[in-house]
CSV table of C-alpha atoms and ligand atoms in Angstrom, one decimal:
chain,number,residue,atom,x,y,z
A,1,MET,CA,0.0,0.0,0.0
A,2,GLU,CA,2.6,2.6,1.2
A,3,SER,CA,5.1,1.5,-1.5
A,4,TYR,CA,2.4,1.8,-4.2
A,5,ILE,CA,1.5,5.4,-3.1
A,6,ILE,CA,5.2,6.4,-2.9
A,7,GLU,CA,6.0,4.8,-6.3
A,8,GLU,CA,3.0,6.2,-8.1
A,9,ASN,CA,3.1,9.7,-6.7
A,10,THR,CA,6.8,10.4,-6.1
A,11,ALA,CA,6.6,13.3,-8.5
A,12,LYS,CA,3.4,14.8,-7.0
A,13,SER,CA,3.9,15.0,-3.2
A,14,SER,CA,0.5,15.5,-1.6
A,15,ARG,CA,-0.2,18.3,0.8
A,16,LEU,CA,-2.9,16.3,2.5
A,17,PRO,CA,-0.8,14.8,5.4
A,18,ALA,CA,0.4,18.4,6.2
A,19,ARG,CA,-3.1,19.7,6.2
A,20,LEU,CA,-4.2,16.8,8.4
A,21,ASP,CA,-1.4,17.6,10.8
A,22,LEU,CA,-2.5,21.2,10.8
A,23,ALA,CA,-6.1,20.1,11.5
A,24,GLN,CA,-4.9,17.7,14.3
A,25,SER,CA,-2.9,20.5,15.9
A,26,GLY,CA,-5.8,22.9,15.6
A,27,THR,CA,-8.3,20.6,17.2
A,28,GLY,CA,-5.7,19.6,19.8
A,29,LEU,CA,-5.0,23.3,20.6
A,30,ILE,CA,-8.7,24.0,21.1
A,31,LEU,CA,-9.4,20.9,23.1
A,32,GLY,CA,-6.2,21.4,25.2
A,33,LEU,CA,-7.2,25.0,26.1
A,34,PHE,CA,-10.8,23.9,26.6
A,35,MET,CA,-9.6,21.3,29.1
A,36,TRP,CA,-7.7,23.9,31.1
A,37,VAL,CA,-10.8,26.1,31.3
A,38,HIS,CA,-13.0,23.0,31.9
A,39,MET,CA,-10.8,22.0,34.9
A,40,LEU,CA,-10.9,25.6,36.3
A,41,LEU,CA,-14.7,25.5,36.0
A,42,VAL,CA,-15.1,22.1,37.5
A,43,GLY,CA,-12.5,23.1,40.1
A,44,SER,CA,-14.9,25.7,41.5
A,45,ILE,CA,-16.3,22.8,43.6
A,46,ILE,CA,-13.1,23.3,45.8
A,47,LEU,CA,-14.5,26.8,46.7
A,48,GLY,CA,-17.8,25.2,47.8
A,49,LYS,CA,-21.2,24.0,46.5
A,50,ASP,CA,-22.5,27.6,45.9
A,51,ALA,CA,-19.5,28.5,43.8
A,52,PHE,CA,-19.9,25.3,41.6
A,53,ASP,CA,-23.6,25.9,41.3
A,54,PHE,CA,-23.0,29.5,40.3
A,55,VAL,CA,-20.5,28.4,37.6
A,56,ALA,CA,-22.9,25.6,36.4
A,57,LYS,CA,-25.8,28.0,36.2
A,58,THR,CA,-23.7,30.6,34.4
A,59,MET,CA,-22.6,27.9,31.9
A,60,GLU,CA,-26.4,27.3,31.4
A,61,LEU,CA,-26.8,31.0,30.7
A,62,ALA,CA,-29.1,31.4,33.7
A,63,PHE,CA,-28.3,35.1,33.7
A,64,LEU,CA,-30.4,35.4,30.6
A,65,SER,CA,-33.5,34.0,32.2
A,66,ASP,CA,-36.0,35.8,34.5
A,67,ASN,CA,-36.3,33.2,37.2
A,68,GLY,CA,-32.6,32.2,37.5
A,69,HIS,CA,-33.2,28.8,35.9
A,70,GLY,CA,-30.6,27.9,33.3
A,71,TYR,CA,-30.9,26.5,29.8
A,72,PRO,CA,-29.4,23.0,29.7
A,73,ILE,CA,-29.8,23.2,25.9
A,74,ALA,CA,-26.8,25.6,26.0
A,75,VAL,CA,-24.7,22.8,27.6
A,76,PHE,CA,-26.1,20.3,25.1
A,77,PHE,CA,-24.7,22.5,22.2
A,78,ALA,CA,-21.4,23.0,23.9
A,79,VAL,CA,-21.0,19.3,24.5
A,80,SER,CA,-22.0,18.5,20.9
A,81,GLY,CA,-19.3,20.9,19.6
A,82,VAL,CA,-16.6,19.5,21.9
A,83,PHE,CA,-17.6,15.9,21.2
A,84,THR,CA,-17.4,16.6,17.4
A,85,LEU,CA,-13.9,18.2,17.9
A,86,PHE,CA,-13.0,15.2,20.1
A,87,ILE,CA,-13.9,12.7,17.5
A,88,ILE,CA,-12.2,14.6,14.6
A,89,HIS,CA,-9.0,14.9,16.8
A,90,ALA,CA,-9.1,11.2,17.7
A,91,LEU,CA,-9.6,10.3,14.0
A,92,LEU,CA,-6.6,12.4,13.0
A,93,GLY,CA,-4.6,11.1,15.9
A,94,MET,CA,-5.1,7.5,14.8
A,95,ARG,CA,-2.9,8.2,11.7
A,96,LYS,CA,0.1,8.4,14.1
A,97,PHE,CA,-0.7,5.2,16.0
A,98,PRO,CA,1.6,2.3,15.6
A,99,ILE,CA,-0.9,0.0,13.8
A,100,SER,CA,1.2,-3.2,13.7
A,101,TRP,CA,3.3,-5.0,16.3
A,102,ARG,CA,6.3,-4.4,14.0
A,103,GLN,CA,5.7,-0.6,14.1
A,104,HIS,CA,5.2,-0.8,17.8
A,105,ARG,CA,8.6,-2.6,18.3
A,106,ILE,CA,10.4,0.0,16.0
A,107,ILE,CA,9.2,2.9,18.2
A,108,ARG,CA,10.0,1.1,21.4
A,109,ASP,CA,13.5,0.3,20.1
A,110,GLN,CA,14.0,3.9,19.0
A,111,MET,CA,12.9,5.2,22.4
A,112,GLN,CA,15.4,2.9,24.2
A,113,MET,CA,18.1,3.8,21.8
A,114,MET,CA,17.6,7.6,21.7
A,115,LYS,CA,16.6,8.1,25.3
A,116,HIS,CA,15.1,11.3,24.0
A,117,PRO,CA,12.5,12.7,26.6
A,118,ASP,CA,10.3,14.3,23.9
A,119,THR,CA,10.1,10.9,22.0
A,120,ASN,CA,9.0,9.3,25.2
A,121,LEU,CA,6.4,12.1,25.6
A,122,TRP,CA,5.1,11.1,22.1
A,123,TYR,CA,4.5,7.5,23.3
A,124,ILE,CA,2.6,8.8,26.4
A,125,GLN,CA,0.4,10.8,24.0
A,126,VAL,CA,-0.4,7.5,22.1
A,127,VAL,CA,-1.3,5.6,25.2
A,128,THR,CA,-3.4,8.4,26.9
A,129,GLY,CA,-5.1,9.2,23.6
A,130,PHE,CA,-6.1,5.5,23.2
A,131,ILE,CA,-7.5,5.4,26.7
A,132,MET,CA,-9.5,8.6,26.2
A,133,PHE,CA,-11.2,7.1,23.0
A,134,PHE,CA,-13.2,5.2,25.6
A,135,ALA,CA,-13.1,7.1,28.9
A,136,GLY,CA,-13.6,10.5,27.2
A,137,SER,CA,-16.5,9.2,25.1
A,138,VAL,CA,-18.4,7.9,28.1
A,139,HIS,CA,-18.0,11.2,29.9
A,140,LEU,CA,-19.0,13.3,26.9
A,141,TYR,CA,-22.0,11.1,26.1
A,142,THR,CA,-23.2,11.4,29.7
A,143,MET,CA,-23.0,15.1,29.5
A,144,LEU,CA,-24.7,15.1,26.1
A,145,VAL,CA,-27.8,13.2,27.3
A,146,ASN,CA,-27.9,14.8,30.8
A,147,PRO,CA,-27.0,18.4,30.1
A,148,GLY,CA,-29.2,19.6,32.9
A,149,SER,CA,-27.7,17.4,35.5
A,150,ILE,CA,-24.8,19.6,36.5
A,151,ASP,CA,-25.1,20.8,40.1
A,152,PRO,CA,-23.1,20.2,43.3
A,153,PHE,CA,-25.3,17.3,44.4
A,154,LEU,CA,-26.1,15.7,41.0
A,155,SER,CA,-22.4,15.9,39.9
A,156,ALA,CA,-21.2,14.5,43.3
A,157,ASP,CA,-23.9,11.8,43.1
A,158,ARG,CA,-22.7,10.8,39.7
A,159,VAL,CA,-19.1,10.5,41.0
A,160,VAL,CA,-20.0,8.5,44.1
A,161,SER,CA,-23.5,6.8,43.8
A,162,GLY,CA,-23.0,6.5,40.0
A,163,ASN,CA,-19.4,5.2,40.5
A,164,TYR,CA,-18.0,7.6,38.0
A,165,TRP,CA,-15.1,8.3,40.4
A,166,PHE,CA,-13.0,5.5,38.7
A,167,LEU,CA,-13.7,6.8,35.2
A,168,TYR,CA,-12.8,10.4,36.3
A,169,LEU,CA,-9.6,9.2,38.0
A,170,VAL,CA,-8.4,7.5,34.8
A,171,LEU,CA,-9.7,10.3,32.6
A,172,LEU,CA,-8.1,13.0,34.8
A,173,ILE,CA,-4.6,11.4,34.7
A,174,CYS,CA,-4.9,10.8,30.9
A,175,VAL,CA,-6.4,14.2,29.9
A,176,GLU,CA,-4.0,16.3,32.0
A,177,LEU,CA,-1.0,14.4,30.7
A,178,HIS,CA,-2.3,14.5,27.1
A,179,ALA,CA,-3.4,18.2,27.2
A,180,GLY,CA,-0.2,19.3,28.9
A,181,ILE,CA,2.2,17.3,26.7
A,182,GLY,CA,0.1,18.1,23.6
A,183,LEU,CA,0.3,21.9,24.0
A,184,TYR,CA,4.0,21.7,24.7
A,185,ARG,CA,4.6,19.6,21.6
A,186,LEU,CA,2.5,22.1,19.6
A,187,CYS,CA,4.8,24.9,20.7
A,188,MET,CA,7.8,22.7,19.7
A,189,LYS,CA,6.3,21.6,16.4
A,190,TRP,CA,5.1,25.0,15.2
A,191,GLY,CA,7.9,27.0,16.9
A,192,TRP,CA,5.6,29.0,19.1
A,193,PHE,CA,7.2,31.0,21.9
A,194,GLY,CA,10.6,30.0,20.5
A,195,GLY,CA,13.0,32.7,21.6
A,196,LYS,CA,16.4,33.4,20.0
A,197,ASP,CA,18.0,30.4,21.9
A,198,ALA,CA,15.9,27.4,20.9
A,199,ARG,CA,17.4,25.2,23.6
A,200,LYS,CA,16.8,27.8,26.3
A,201,SER,CA,13.2,28.4,25.2
A,202,ARG,CA,12.6,24.6,25.0
A,203,LYS,CA,13.8,24.3,28.6
A,204,LYS,CA,11.6,27.2,29.7
A,205,LEU,CA,8.5,25.7,27.9
A,206,LYS,CA,9.2,22.3,29.4
A,207,THR,CA,9.4,23.8,33.0
A,208,LEU,CA,6.1,25.7,32.3
A,209,LYS,CA,4.5,22.6,31.0
A,210,ASN,CA,5.5,20.6,34.1
A,211,ARG,CA,4.3,23.4,36.4
A,212,LEU,CA,1.0,23.8,34.6
A,213,MET,CA,0.5,20.0,34.7
A,214,ILE,CA,1.2,19.9,38.4
A,215,PHE,CA,-1.2,22.8,38.9
A,216,PHE,CA,-4.1,21.2,36.9
A,217,PHE,CA,-3.4,17.8,38.5
A,218,GLY,CA,-3.7,19.5,41.9
A,219,ILE,CA,-7.0,21.1,41.0
A,220,GLY,CA,-8.3,17.9,39.4
A,221,PHE,CA,-7.5,15.6,42.3
A,222,LEU,CA,-8.8,18.2,44.8
A,223,ALA,CA,-12.0,18.6,42.8
A,224,LEU,CA,-12.5,14.9,42.6
A,225,PHE,CA,-11.8,14.6,46.3
A,226,MET,CA,-14.5,17.3,47.0
A,227,PHE,CA,-17.0,15.5,44.8
A,228,ILE,CA,-16.3,12.2,46.6
A,229,VAL,CA,-16.8,13.9,50.1
A,230,ILE,CA,-20.1,15.7,49.0
A,231,GLY,CA,-21.3,12.6,47.2
A,232,TRP,CA,-20.6,10.3,50.1
A,233,ASN,CA,-22.5,12.6,52.5
A,234,HIS,CA,-25.3,12.9,50.0
A,235,ARG,CA,-25.5,9.2,49.2
A,236,HIS,CA,-28.8,8.7,51.0
A,237,ASN,CA,-30.4,11.5,49.0
A,238,ALA,CA,-28.8,10.7,45.7
A,239,GLY,CA,-30.6,12.3,42.8
A,240,GLU,CA,-31.9,15.2,44.9
A,241,ARG,CA,-31.1,18.6,43.3
A,242,TYR,CA,-29.1,21.2,45.0
A,243,GLN,CA,-31.4,23.9,46.5
A,244,GLY,CA,-29.8,26.7,44.6
A,245,THR,CA,-27.5,29.5,45.6
A,246,ALA,CA,-28.1,32.7,47.3
A,247,TYR,CA,-27.6,34.3,43.9
A,248,GLN,CA,-30.4,32.2,42.3
A,249,GLN,CA,-32.8,32.8,45.2
A,250,SER,CA,-32.3,36.5,45.2
A,251,HIS,CA,-32.5,36.5,41.4
A,252,ALA,CA,-35.8,34.5,41.6
A,253,ALA,CA,-37.1,36.8,44.4
A,254,THR,CA,-36.5,39.9,42.3
A,255,ALA,CA,-38.2,38.2,39.3
A,256,GLY,CA,-41.2,37.4,41.6
A,257,ALA,CA,-41.1,33.8,40.3
A,258,PRO,CA,-40.9,31.1,43.0
A,259,ALA,CA,-37.2,30.4,43.7
A,260,ALA,CA,-36.0,27.2,42.1
A,261,SER,CA,-35.3,26.0,45.6
A,262,ALA,CA,-39.0,26.6,46.6
A,263,VAL,CA,-40.1,24.6,43.6
A,264,ASP,CA,-37.7,21.8,44.5
A,265,GLU,CA,-38.8,22.3,48.2
A,266,MET,CA,-42.4,21.8,47.1
A,267,GLU,CA,-41.5,18.7,45.1
A,268,LYS,CA,-39.5,17.5,48.0
A,269,THR,CA,-42.5,18.0,50.5
A,270,ALA,CA,-44.8,16.4,47.9
A,271,ASN,CA,-42.5,13.4,47.8
A,272,GLU,CA,-42.2,13.4,51.6
A,273,THR,CA,-46.0,13.7,52.2
A,274,GLY,CA,-46.5,11.1,49.4
A,275,ALA,CA,-44.0,8.9,51.4
A,276,ALA,CA,-45.6,9.8,54.7
A,277,SER,CA,-49.1,9.0,53.4
A,278,HIS,CA,-47.7,5.9,51.9
A,279,GLU,CA,-46.2,5.2,55.3
A,280,THR,CA,-49.5,5.8,57.1
A,281,ASP,CA,-51.1,3.5,54.5
A,282,MET,CA,-48.5,0.9,55.2
A,283,GLN,CA,-49.1,1.4,59.0
A,284,ALA,CA,-52.9,1.2,58.3
A,285,THR,CA,-52.5,-2.0,56.5
A,286,ALA,CA,-50.0,-3.2,59.0
A,287,ALA,CA,-52.0,-2.3,62.1
A,288,PRO,CA,-55.7,-3.1,62.1
A,289,PRO,CA,-58.0,0.0,62.1
A,290,ALA,CA,-58.6,1.6,65.5
A,291,ASP,CA,-62.2,0.2,66.0
A,292,GLN,CA,-60.9,-3.3,65.4
A,293,ALA,CA,-58.0,-2.9,67.6
A,294,PRO,CA,-58.5,-4.9,70.7
A,295,ALA,CA,-58.4,-3.0,73.8
A,296,HIS,CA,-55.0,-4.2,74.2
A,297,ASP,CA,-53.6,-0.8,74.1
A,298,ASP,CA,-53.6,-0.6,77.8
A,299,ALA,CA,-53.6,-4.3,78.2
A,300,PRO,CA,-50.3,-6.0,79.0
A,301,ALA,CA,-48.1,-6.3,75.9
A,302,ASP,CA,-48.3,-10.1,75.8
A,303,ALA,CA,-52.1,-9.8,75.3
A,304,PRO,CA,-53.1,-11.9,72.3
A,305,SER,CA,-53.3,-10.0,69.0
A,306,PRO,CA,-56.6,-9.5,67.1
A,307,ALA,CA,-55.5,-12.5,65.0
A,308,ASP,CA,-55.5,-14.4,68.3
A,309,GLU,CA,-58.9,-13.0,68.9
A,310,ALA,CA,-60.2,-14.3,65.7
A,311,GLU,CA,-59.1,-17.8,66.6
A,312,PRO,CA,-62.0,-19.8,68.3
A,313,VAL,CA,-60.3,-20.1,71.6
A,314,ASP,CA,-62.0,-21.6,74.5
A,315,GLU,CA,-65.4,-20.4,75.3
A,316,THR,CA,-64.3,-18.7,78.4
A,317,ALA,CA,-62.4,-16.1,76.5
A,318,PRO,CA,-64.7,-13.2,75.6
A,319,ALA,CA,-65.9,-13.4,72.0
A,320,ALA,CA,-64.2,-11.1,69.5
A,321,GLY,CA,-65.9,-7.7,69.6
A,322,ALA,CA,-67.0,-8.6,73.0
A,323,ALA,CA,-66.3,-5.9,75.4
A,324,PRO,CA,-63.1,-6.4,77.2
A,325,GLU,CA,-63.3,-7.4,80.8
A,326,HIS,CA,-63.4,-4.0,82.4
A,327,ASP,CA,-66.1,-3.4,79.8
A,328,THR,CA,-68.1,-6.3,81.1
A,329,GLU,CA,-68.1,-4.5,84.4
A,330,ALA,CA,-69.5,-1.5,82.7
A,331,VAL,CA,-72.2,-3.6,81.2
A,332,GLN,CA,-73.0,-5.1,84.6
A,333,ASP,CA,-73.0,-1.6,86.0
A,334,ALA,CA,-75.1,-0.4,83.3
A,335,GLY,CA,-77.3,-3.4,83.9
A,336,THR,CA,-77.7,-2.9,87.6
A,337,SER,CA,-78.0,0.8,88.3
A,338,ASP,CA,-78.3,3.6,85.9
A,339,ALA,CA,-76.7,6.0,88.4
A,340,ALA,CA,-73.5,4.0,88.1
A,341,ALA,CA,-73.8,3.9,84.3
A,342,PRO,CA,-72.6,7.5,83.6
A,343,ALA,CA,-69.5,7.1,85.8
A,344,ALA,CA,-68.7,3.8,84.1
A,345,ALA,CA,-69.8,5.3,80.8
A,346,ASP,CA,-67.4,8.2,81.2
A,347,SER,CA,-64.5,6.0,82.0
A,348,HIS,CA,-65.6,3.7,79.2
A,349,THR,CA,-66.2,6.4,76.6
A,350,GLU,CA,-62.6,7.2,76.8
A,351,ALA,CA,-61.8,3.6,76.5
A,352,ASP,CA,-64.3,3.3,73.7
A,353,THR,CA,-62.9,6.0,71.6
A,354,ASN,CA,-59.5,4.6,72.1
A,355,ASP,CA,-60.0,1.0,71.5
A,356,GLN,CA,-63.4,0.0,70.2
A,357,GLY,CA,-66.6,1.6,69.1
A,358,SER,CA,-68.4,-1.7,68.8
A,359,ASP,CA,-72.1,-1.8,69.3
A,360,ALA,CA,-71.6,-3.5,72.7
A,361,HIS,CA,-71.0,0.0,73.9
A,362,GLU,CA,-73.7,1.7,72.0
A,363,PRO,CA,-76.2,1.5,74.9
A,364,THR,CA,-73.7,3.1,77.2
A,365,HIS,CA,-73.1,5.8,74.8
A,366,SER,CA,-76.8,6.3,74.3
A,367,ALA,CA,-77.3,6.1,78.1
A,368,VAL,CA,-74.8,9.0,78.4
A,369,GLU,CA,-76.5,11.0,75.7
A,370,THR,CA,-80.0,10.7,77.1
A,371,GLN,CA,-78.7,12.1,80.4
B,401,LIG,C1,-18.4,20.4,26.8
B,401,LIG,C2,-17.9,19.3,27.1
B,401,LIG,C3,-17.7,18.9,28.6
B,401,LIG,C4,-18.6,19.2,29.6
B,401,LIG,C5,-19.9,20.0,29.7
B,401,LIG,C6,-18.0,18.6,30.8
B,401,LIG,C7,-18.5,18.7,32.1
B,401,LIG,C8,-18.0,18.2,33.2
B,401,LIG,C9,-18.6,18.2,34.6
B,401,LIG,C10,-19.9,18.9,34.9
B,401,LIG,C11,-17.7,17.6,35.4
B,401,LIG,C12,-17.9,17.4,36.9
B,401,LIG,C13,-18.3,16.0,37.3
B,401,LIG,C14,-19.7,15.6,36.8
B,401,LIG,O1,-20.7,16.4,36.8
B,401,LIG,O2,-19.9,14.5,36.4
B,401,LIG,C15,-16.6,17.1,34.6
B,401,LIG,C16,-15.5,16.4,35.1
B,401,LIG,C17,-14.5,15.9,34.3
B,401,LIG,N1,-14.3,16.0,32.9
B,401,LIG,FE1,-15.5,17.0,31.7
B,401,LIG,N2,-16.8,17.9,30.5
B,401,LIG,C18,-16.6,18.1,29.1
B,401,LIG,C19,-15.6,17.6,28.3
B,401,LIG,C20,-14.6,16.9,28.8
B,401,LIG,C21,-13.5,16.3,28.0
B,401,LIG,C22,-13.4,16.4,26.5
B,401,LIG,C23,-12.7,15.6,28.8
B,401,LIG,C24,-11.5,14.8,28.5
B,401,LIG,C25,-11.3,14.1,27.5
B,401,LIG,C26,-13.2,15.8,30.2
B,401,LIG,C27,-12.6,15.3,31.3
B,401,LIG,C28,-13.1,15.4,32.6
B,401,LIG,C29,-12.5,14.9,33.8
B,401,LIG,C30,-11.2,14.2,33.9
B,401,LIG,C31,-13.3,15.2,34.9
B,401,LIG,C32,-13.1,14.9,36.4
B,401,LIG,C33,-12.5,16.2,37.0
B,401,LIG,C34,-12.3,16.1,38.4
B,401,LIG,O3,-13.1,15.6,39.1
B,401,LIG,O4,-11.2,16.5,38.8
B,401,LIG,N3,-14.3,16.6,30.1
B,401,LIG,N4,-16.8,17.5,33.3
């Protein structure tokens, strides 16, 4: 294949490879600078949840809206643009990959022979680029389909409850190495910032590269650590949105629209009451309704449960719905002297309302009423 192209076109050398190199450098430059800005923006989590939320809302162009709510569509378009550049850059980068074992061996041998640091840097570019084919695509696709899910809680939940911490750890190491080395190599390749003394300016640029990489590694690891701490503390409420910053609430207050946090608050209470009502339902199903509840409330704990009541136990036990013992007294009282009835009735009515409104007590109630 290669020999055929060289033999056929030796007279007409094509400009295409150079143009592709230029395109690769161009996309690499934009992505590299994007990554430094991206890391500073993501690094705002180090300054706190409010700072990160403010940055995320600003990236969603929330300052253009009346109620402080952002436009995730803006993030969607930004991610689409970066993803397209990412794919073009990867495609152009694949041209330089050693595609056979033989090519791979040649490069390894040259590296060992030349012991030239910049050649070694090129090999790191190949390995980190290869890993980012996969890790970077996962991250970008996640951002593409969830453009509105960037806030201190949702991002931290993604890192911890969504287990993205491993992806971000690998991606962070790869992207900081790839972006730092890539921008340095661009300066070398195109002679940018090359002073009169090439050797001196190369040394300066290399020192600058190392310092910037240490700086962005520091921000990256610290940001990842912050996400892990926030996500771990928030793991029981994973998926709950951050309530919004003071900026958003004041913004919403001035616009008279309910603050985002109020909306979320309402949603939250709705969920809670839903959960609470569900809970009471559960309790209702779990515990028999009040009127069926045997007057065991004040009876000793080991009193048989209503289920026990249901079971035909020996005749001596009062029939289900039969008035509990002290009730029988009431009945007897009621039976014997009306005078006693109200007193008994009073004590009983309390008991009645508490434990059973069965008809056995009706007379008593009516006796009281007639009084
Ligand atoms: C417009 C495109 C992009 C957007 C909107 C974006 C957004 C984000 C956000 C919001 C986070 C915080 C964690 C999260 O919410 O899950 C994050 C973390 C990260 N992103 Fe991106 N990203 C983009 C492109 C990229 C690209 C192209 C790369 C590298 C190939 C990359 C590498 C990373 C890394 C390594 C982290 C973890 C940072 C850390 O925790 O220190 N991102 N990104």
